[in-house]
Short mmCIF file of C-alpha atoms in Angstrom, two decimals:
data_model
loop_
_atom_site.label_atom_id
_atom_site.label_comp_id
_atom_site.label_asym_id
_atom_site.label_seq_id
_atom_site.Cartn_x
_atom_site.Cartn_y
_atom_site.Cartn_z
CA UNK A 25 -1.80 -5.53 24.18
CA UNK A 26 -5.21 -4.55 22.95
CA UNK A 27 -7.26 -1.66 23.50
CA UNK A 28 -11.18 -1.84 22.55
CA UNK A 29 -13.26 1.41 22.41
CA UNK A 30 -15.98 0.57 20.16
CA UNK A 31 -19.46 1.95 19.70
CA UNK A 32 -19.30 4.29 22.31
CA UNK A 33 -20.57 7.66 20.27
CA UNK A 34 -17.06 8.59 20.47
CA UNK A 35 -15.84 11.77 18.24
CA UNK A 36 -12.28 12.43 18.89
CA UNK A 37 -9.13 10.94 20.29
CA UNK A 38 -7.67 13.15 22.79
CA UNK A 39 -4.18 13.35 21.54
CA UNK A 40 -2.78 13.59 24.73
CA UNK A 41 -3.97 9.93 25.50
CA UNK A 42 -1.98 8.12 22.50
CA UNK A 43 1.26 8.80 23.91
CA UNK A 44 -0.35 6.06 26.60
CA UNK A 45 -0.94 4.05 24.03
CA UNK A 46 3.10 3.51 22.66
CA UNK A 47 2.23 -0.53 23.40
CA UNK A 48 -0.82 -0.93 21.75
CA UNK A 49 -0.85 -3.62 19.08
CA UNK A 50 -4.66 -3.95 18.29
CA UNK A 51 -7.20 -0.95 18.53
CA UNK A 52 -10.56 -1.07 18.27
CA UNK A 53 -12.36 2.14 17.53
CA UNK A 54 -15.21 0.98 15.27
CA UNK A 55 -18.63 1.98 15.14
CA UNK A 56 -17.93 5.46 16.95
CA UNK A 57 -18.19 9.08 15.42
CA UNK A 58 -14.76 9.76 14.96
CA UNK A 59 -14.22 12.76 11.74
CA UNK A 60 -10.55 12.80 12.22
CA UNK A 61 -7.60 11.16 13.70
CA UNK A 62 -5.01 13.30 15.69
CA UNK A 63 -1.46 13.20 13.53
CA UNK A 64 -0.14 11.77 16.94
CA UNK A 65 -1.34 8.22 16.12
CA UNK A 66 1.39 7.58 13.09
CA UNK A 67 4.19 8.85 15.40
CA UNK A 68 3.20 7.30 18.34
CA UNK A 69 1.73 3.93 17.87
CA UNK A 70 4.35 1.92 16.10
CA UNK A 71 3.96 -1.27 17.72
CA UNK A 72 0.82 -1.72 16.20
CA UNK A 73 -0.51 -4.37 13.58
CA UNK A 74 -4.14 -4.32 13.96
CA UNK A 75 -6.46 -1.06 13.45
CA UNK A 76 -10.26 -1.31 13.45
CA UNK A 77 -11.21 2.27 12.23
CA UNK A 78 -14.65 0.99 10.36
CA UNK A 79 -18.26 2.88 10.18
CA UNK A 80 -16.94 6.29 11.77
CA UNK A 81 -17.03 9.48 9.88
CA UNK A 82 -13.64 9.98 9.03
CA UNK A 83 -12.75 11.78 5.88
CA UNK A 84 -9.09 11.23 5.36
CA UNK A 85 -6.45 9.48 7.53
CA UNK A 86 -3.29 11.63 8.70
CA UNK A 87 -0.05 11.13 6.41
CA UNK A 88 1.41 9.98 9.52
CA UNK A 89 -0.11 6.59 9.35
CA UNK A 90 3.13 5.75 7.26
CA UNK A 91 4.90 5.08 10.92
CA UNK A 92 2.66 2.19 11.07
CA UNK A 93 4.98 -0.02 9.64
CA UNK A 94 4.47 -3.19 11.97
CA UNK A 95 0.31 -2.70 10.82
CA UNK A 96 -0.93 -5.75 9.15
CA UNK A 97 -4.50 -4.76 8.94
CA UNK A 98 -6.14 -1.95 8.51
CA UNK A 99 -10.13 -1.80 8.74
CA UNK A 100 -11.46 1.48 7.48
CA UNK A 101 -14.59 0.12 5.12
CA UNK A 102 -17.82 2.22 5.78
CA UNK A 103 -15.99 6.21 5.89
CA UNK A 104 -16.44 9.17 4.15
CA UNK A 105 -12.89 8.35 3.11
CA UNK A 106 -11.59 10.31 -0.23
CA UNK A 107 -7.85 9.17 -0.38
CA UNK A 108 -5.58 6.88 1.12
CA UNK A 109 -2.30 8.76 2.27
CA UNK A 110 0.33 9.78 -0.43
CA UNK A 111 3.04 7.38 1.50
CA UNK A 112 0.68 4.18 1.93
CA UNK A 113 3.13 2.40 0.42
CA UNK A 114 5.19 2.65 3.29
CA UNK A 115 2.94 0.30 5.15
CA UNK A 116 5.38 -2.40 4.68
CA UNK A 117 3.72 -5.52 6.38
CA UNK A 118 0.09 -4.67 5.80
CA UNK A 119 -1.41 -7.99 4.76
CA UNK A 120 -4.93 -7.06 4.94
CA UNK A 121 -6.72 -3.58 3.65
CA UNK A 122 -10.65 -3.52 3.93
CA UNK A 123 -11.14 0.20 2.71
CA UNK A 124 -14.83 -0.44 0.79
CA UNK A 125 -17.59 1.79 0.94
CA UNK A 126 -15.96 5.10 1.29
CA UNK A 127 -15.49 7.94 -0.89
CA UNK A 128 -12.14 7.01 -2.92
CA UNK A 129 -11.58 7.82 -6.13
CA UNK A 130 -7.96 6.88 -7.46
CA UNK A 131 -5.36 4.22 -5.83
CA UNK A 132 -2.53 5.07 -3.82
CA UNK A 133 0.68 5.77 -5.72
CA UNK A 134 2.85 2.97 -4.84
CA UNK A 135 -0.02 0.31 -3.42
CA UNK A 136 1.95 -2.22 -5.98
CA UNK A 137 5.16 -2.32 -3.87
CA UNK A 138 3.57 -3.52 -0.54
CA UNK A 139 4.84 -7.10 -0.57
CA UNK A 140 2.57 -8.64 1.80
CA UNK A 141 -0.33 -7.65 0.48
CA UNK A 142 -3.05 -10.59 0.77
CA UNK A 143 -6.27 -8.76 0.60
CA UNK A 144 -7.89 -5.44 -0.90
CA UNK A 145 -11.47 -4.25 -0.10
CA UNK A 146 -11.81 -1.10 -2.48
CA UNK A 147 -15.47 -1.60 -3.49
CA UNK A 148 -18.45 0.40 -3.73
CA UNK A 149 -16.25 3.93 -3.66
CA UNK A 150 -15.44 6.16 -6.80
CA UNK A 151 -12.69 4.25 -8.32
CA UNK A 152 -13.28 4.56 -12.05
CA UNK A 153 -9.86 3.92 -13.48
CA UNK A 154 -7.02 1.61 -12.26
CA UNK A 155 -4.36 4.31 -11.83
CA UNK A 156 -1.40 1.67 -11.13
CA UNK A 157 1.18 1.31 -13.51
CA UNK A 158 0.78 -1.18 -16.28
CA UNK A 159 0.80 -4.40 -14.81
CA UNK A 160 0.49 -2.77 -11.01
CA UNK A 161 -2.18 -4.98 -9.62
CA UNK A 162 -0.09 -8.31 -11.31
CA UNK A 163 2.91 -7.36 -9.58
CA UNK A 164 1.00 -7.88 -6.17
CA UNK A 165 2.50 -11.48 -6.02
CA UNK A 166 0.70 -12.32 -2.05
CA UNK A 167 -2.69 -10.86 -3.76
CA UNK A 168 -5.29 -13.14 -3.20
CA UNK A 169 -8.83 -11.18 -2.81
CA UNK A 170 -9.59 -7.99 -5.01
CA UNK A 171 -13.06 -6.77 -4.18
CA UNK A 172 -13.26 -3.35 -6.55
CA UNK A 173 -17.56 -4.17 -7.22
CA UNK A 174 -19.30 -0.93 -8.23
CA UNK A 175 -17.11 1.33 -7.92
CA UNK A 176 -17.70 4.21 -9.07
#
């Protein structure tokens, strides 16, 4: 099932609606005017595997994003991101991560044990050290595009 509500000026998601939304697999919400996400959308949209969150004004995603574990992509490039949640890690299929041109300044603890990991957009935000542990990025063994360009 997919759900596309893109470019419509759009600045919040009522959180009364998501509960609607329990069979969602791909969202679209790009190119709106969203600042925050209700906490709602971790707990209530596990079936998802596709999120298209790009070139909104969202500063931060809710720690509750960790109940996506069926997501395989996340879009979220062009934010006024500053960190990815604290339990990213828990995003246990996510294959693709396209997170450039935000506001980010260190990794996410535990980025190195997602698996499936095939792709990581992380340029042009404030990265200006490689916080992983030695070897982090290496250990990344799907890995096949790293896009970290001037950063910082």
């Amino acid at each position: 099932q997919e759900l596309r509500i893109s470019a419509n000026g759009l600045k919040l998601v009522p959180p009364m609606s998501i509960s609607r939304l329990h069979h969602i697999t791909t969202l679209w919400l790009q190119n709106n005017r969203l600042a925050q996400l209700p906490e709602e959308m971790g707990v209530q949209l596990n079936a998802l595997t596709t999120l298209y969150l790009n070139n909104n004004d969202l500063t931060s995603l809710p720690p509750s994003v960790a109940g996506w574990t069926s997501l395989q992509e996340l879009h979220v490039h062009e934010n006024q991101i500053e960190a990815l949640p604290e339990d990213f890690r828990r995003l246990c299929c996510l294959r693709r991560c396209k997170a450039a041109m935000n506001k980010i300044t260190v990794l996410p603890a535990g980025l190195e044990e997602i698996e499936t990991l095939e792709e990581l957009e992380l340029g042009h935000n404030c990265i200006q050290r490689l916080t992983l542990p030695d070897g982090g990025l290496l250990m990344l063994k799907n890995l096949k595009k790293l896009h970290l360009e001037v950063s910082a």
